[in-house]
Amino acid sequence: MGDLEIRPAVADDIPAIVAMLADDPLGSRRESPDDLTPYLTALERLSKDPNQHVVVAVREGRVVGTLQLTIVPGLSRKGATRSIIEAVRIHADERGSGLGTRFIEWAVDRSRSEGCQLVQLTSDATRTDAHRFYERLGFTASHVGFKLQL
């Protein structure tokens, strides 16, 4: 496998990103690869915010992973800054290759460089394989998350 580059996502990456977001039972119900307009609008908005990092992993010219890293300044924990890792996806052909580990390590290192004292993420309760993966990387299932659809 060729070298891996992790870089900010650009508009040309959107089709590959959306395809990965839609490539599982949960994502297939939430995502719409037929109309990329809302994704392009979102990427433009996110790219203007210095606390948002939408990145892709590229190997041999092909987008093989994506994630969003959000930096959140806060008051709690003595004014600690935290990061949130979201929308982690690895292309089906790359799963098991070590890419996921390298990608999360990149996000943790970037969080440190941004002055974060805590990295957090959520994972759908049904994604048990992902939970084992995150635990293997040192994350602990310390909280219960809640969502409210608007």
mmCIF file of C-alpha atoms in Angstrom:
data_model
loop_
_atom_site.group_PDB
_atom_site.id
_atom_site.type_symbol
_atom_site.label_atom_id
_atom_site.label_comp_id
_atom_site.label_asym_id
_atom_site.label_seq_id
_atom_site.Cartn_x
_atom_site.Cartn_y
_atom_site.Cartn_z
ATOM 1 C CA MET A 1 0.000 0.000 0.000
ATOM 2 C CA GLY A 2 1.287 3.421 -0.920
ATOM 3 C CA ASP A 3 2.028 6.374 1.270
ATOM 4 C CA LEU A 4 -0.797 7.975 3.172
ATOM 5 C CA GLU A 5 -1.521 11.695 3.105
ATOM 6 C CA ILE A 6 -3.911 13.327 5.575
ATOM 7 C CA ARG A 7 -5.045 16.722 4.357
ATOM 8 C CA PRO A 8 -7.976 19.135 4.531
ATOM 9 C CA ALA A 9 -10.949 18.063 2.461
ATOM 10 C CA VAL A 10 -11.750 20.049 -0.680
ATOM 11 C CA ALA A 11 -14.879 20.212 -2.807
ATOM 12 C CA ASP A 12 -13.549 17.586 -5.232
ATOM 13 C CA ASP A 13 -13.418 15.106 -2.303
ATOM 14 C CA ILE A 14 -17.136 15.409 -1.523
ATOM 15 C CA PRO A 15 -18.351 12.533 -3.748
ATOM 16 C CA ALA A 16 -15.888 10.120 -2.114
ATOM 17 C CA ILE A 17 -16.660 11.406 1.391
ATOM 18 C CA VAL A 18 -20.419 11.095 0.919
ATOM 19 C CA ALA A 19 -20.007 7.620 -0.547
ATOM 20 C CA MET A 20 -18.155 6.540 2.615
ATOM 21 C CA LEU A 21 -20.724 8.221 4.875
ATOM 22 C CA ALA A 22 -23.491 6.315 3.087
ATOM 23 C CA ASP A 23 -21.679 2.969 3.000
ATOM 24 C CA ASP A 24 -23.244 1.300 6.029
ATOM 25 C CA PRO A 25 -26.751 0.516 7.305
ATOM 26 C CA LEU A 26 -26.992 3.709 9.397
ATOM 27 C CA GLY A 27 -25.471 6.052 6.822
ATOM 28 C CA SER A 28 -27.494 4.647 3.956
ATOM 29 C CA ARG A 29 -30.635 5.987 5.668
ATOM 30 C CA ARG A 30 -29.150 9.407 6.508
ATOM 31 C CA GLU A 31 -27.040 10.364 3.520
ATOM 32 C CA SER A 32 -28.001 11.299 -0.034
ATOM 33 C CA PRO A 33 -25.201 10.875 -2.600
ATOM 34 C CA ASP A 34 -27.649 11.899 -5.340
ATOM 35 C CA ASP A 35 -27.527 15.580 -4.335
ATOM 36 C CA LEU A 36 -24.139 16.840 -3.181
ATOM 37 C CA THR A 37 -25.229 20.478 -2.853
ATOM 38 C CA PRO A 38 -25.843 20.417 0.929
ATOM 39 C CA TYR A 39 -22.495 18.709 1.513
ATOM 40 C CA LEU A 40 -20.645 21.277 -0.591
ATOM 41 C CA THR A 41 -22.393 24.099 1.279
ATOM 42 C CA ALA A 42 -21.478 22.509 4.609
ATOM 43 C CA LEU A 43 -17.834 22.032 3.619
ATOM 44 C CA GLU A 44 -17.613 25.676 2.565
ATOM 45 C CA ARG A 45 -19.027 26.782 5.931
ATOM 46 C CA LEU A 46 -16.776 24.412 7.899
ATOM 47 C CA SER A 47 -13.674 25.447 5.956
ATOM 48 C CA LYS A 48 -14.135 29.053 7.103
ATOM 49 C CA ASP A 49 -14.201 28.072 10.798
ATOM 50 C CA PRO A 50 -10.700 27.681 12.299
ATOM 51 C CA ASN A 51 -12.075 25.282 14.933
ATOM 52 C CA GLN A 52 -13.319 22.815 12.310
ATOM 53 C CA HIS A 53 -11.047 20.369 10.537
ATOM 54 C CA VAL A 54 -12.671 18.156 7.919
ATOM 55 C CA VAL A 55 -9.887 15.963 6.619
ATOM 56 C CA VAL A 56 -9.384 13.092 4.253
ATOM 57 C CA ALA A 57 -6.860 10.292 4.120
ATOM 58 C CA VAL A 58 -5.535 9.821 0.599
ATOM 59 C CA ARG A 59 -3.566 6.832 -0.620
ATOM 60 C CA GLU A 60 -2.290 6.622 -4.197
ATOM 61 C CA GLY A 61 -4.510 9.541 -5.222
ATOM 62 C CA ARG A 62 -7.705 7.986 -3.815
ATOM 63 C CA VAL A 63 -9.694 9.235 -0.815
ATOM 64 C CA VAL A 64 -9.793 6.279 1.580
ATOM 65 C CA GLY A 65 -10.909 7.904 4.837
ATOM 66 C CA THR A 66 -12.477 10.976 6.354
ATOM 67 C CA LEU A 67 -13.155 12.522 9.727
ATOM 68 C CA GLN A 68 -14.143 15.811 11.278
ATOM 69 C CA LEU A 69 -12.205 17.213 14.233
ATOM 70 C CA THR A 70 -13.854 20.056 16.132
ATOM 71 C CA ILE A 71 -11.962 22.164 18.671
ATOM 72 C CA VAL A 72 -14.197 23.336 21.519
ATOM 73 C CA PRO A 73 -12.965 25.971 23.996
ATOM 74 C CA GLY A 74 -14.782 25.667 27.296
ATOM 75 C CA LEU A 75 -15.214 26.814 30.867
ATOM 76 C CA SER A 76 -15.441 23.450 32.609
ATOM 77 C CA ARG A 77 -12.323 21.577 33.686
ATOM 78 C CA LYS A 78 -10.672 24.897 34.553
ATOM 79 C CA GLY A 79 -11.235 26.378 31.112
ATOM 80 C CA ALA A 80 -10.060 23.320 29.227
ATOM 81 C CA THR A 81 -10.203 23.036 25.488
ATOM 82 C CA ARG A 82 -11.437 19.726 24.134
ATOM 83 C CA SER A 83 -11.771 18.198 20.728
ATOM 84 C CA ILE A 84 -14.546 16.108 19.276
ATOM 85 C CA ILE A 85 -13.895 13.494 16.626
ATOM 86 C CA GLU A 86 -16.909 12.891 14.390
ATOM 87 C CA ALA A 87 -17.920 11.231 11.116
ATOM 88 C CA VAL A 88 -15.004 8.800 11.047
ATOM 89 C CA ARG A 89 -15.196 6.627 7.958
ATOM 90 C CA ILE A 90 -12.687 4.288 6.384
ATOM 91 C CA HIS A 91 -13.239 2.960 2.864
ATOM 92 C CA ALA A 92 -14.297 -0.703 2.925
ATOM 93 C CA ASP A 93 -11.154 -1.709 0.984
ATOM 94 C CA GLU A 94 -8.946 -0.202 3.702
ATOM 95 C CA ARG A 95 -10.580 -1.606 6.832
ATOM 96 C CA GLY A 96 -8.154 -3.730 8.801
ATOM 97 C CA SER A 97 -5.127 -2.091 7.154
ATOM 98 C CA GLY A 98 -4.170 0.074 10.145
ATOM 99 C CA LEU A 99 -5.489 3.222 8.479
ATOM 100 C CA GLY A 100 -8.121 3.784 11.175
ATOM 101 C CA THR A 101 -5.456 3.691 13.881
ATOM 102 C CA ARG A 102 -3.210 6.118 12.002
ATOM 103 C CA PHE A 103 -6.161 8.414 11.364
ATOM 104 C CA ILE A 104 -7.270 8.558 15.014
ATOM 105 C CA GLU A 105 -3.647 9.021 16.113
ATOM 106 C CA TRP A 106 -3.472 11.975 13.702
ATOM 107 C CA ALA A 107 -6.615 13.467 15.305
ATOM 108 C CA VAL A 108 -5.224 13.002 18.828
ATOM 109 C CA ASP A 109 -1.876 14.556 17.841
ATOM 110 C CA ARG A 110 -3.659 17.473 16.179
ATOM 111 C CA SER A 111 -5.776 17.914 19.319
ATOM 112 C CA ARG A 112 -2.610 18.129 21.421
ATOM 113 C CA SER A 113 -1.123 20.697 19.054
ATOM 114 C CA GLU A 114 -4.347 22.749 19.386
ATOM 115 C CA GLY A 115 -3.923 22.773 23.189
ATOM 116 C CA CYS A 116 -6.716 20.317 23.955
ATOM 117 C CA GLN A 117 -6.777 18.547 27.301
ATOM 118 C CA LEU A 118 -9.455 16.028 26.295
ATOM 119 C CA VAL A 119 -10.474 14.211 23.123
ATOM 120 C CA GLN A 120 -13.996 12.848 22.938
ATOM 121 C CA LEU A 121 -16.137 11.068 20.414
ATOM 122 C CA THR A 122 -19.464 9.354 20.180
ATOM 123 C CA SER A 123 -20.330 6.184 18.356
ATOM 124 C CA ASP A 124 -23.760 4.801 17.609
ATOM 125 C CA ALA A 125 -24.739 2.168 20.170
ATOM 126 C CA THR A 126 -25.012 -0.459 17.410
ATOM 127 C CA ARG A 127 -21.408 -0.054 16.223
ATOM 128 C CA THR A 128 -19.849 -2.616 18.564
ATOM 129 C CA ASP A 129 -16.814 -3.215 16.331
ATOM 130 C CA ALA A 130 -16.073 0.514 16.387
ATOM 131 C CA HIS A 131 -16.401 0.536 20.184
ATOM 132 C CA ARG A 132 -13.748 -2.193 20.498
ATOM 133 C CA PHE A 133 -11.528 -0.254 18.096
ATOM 134 C CA TYR A 134 -11.767 2.976 20.129
ATOM 135 C CA GLU A 135 -11.198 1.131 23.406
ATOM 136 C CA ARG A 136 -8.090 -0.507 21.934
ATOM 137 C CA LEU A 137 -6.803 3.019 21.223
ATOM 138 C CA GLY A 138 -7.296 4.075 24.848
ATOM 139 C CA PHE A 139 -10.742 5.675 24.744
ATOM 140 C CA THR A 140 -13.124 4.754 27.552
ATOM 141 C CA ALA A 141 -16.897 4.541 27.410
ATOM 142 C CA SER A 142 -17.295 6.947 30.317
ATOM 143 C CA HIS A 143 -20.532 8.751 29.455
ATOM 144 C CA VAL A 144 -23.980 8.115 28.094
ATOM 145 C CA GLY A 145 -24.935 10.291 25.122
ATOM 146 C CA PHE A 146 -28.323 11.660 24.208
ATOM 147 C CA LYS A 147 -29.648 13.183 21.016
ATOM 148 C CA LEU A 148 -32.752 15.150 20.152
ATOM 149 C CA GLN A 149 -33.792 15.248 16.489
ATOM 150 C CA LEU A 150 -34.840 18.737 15.403
#
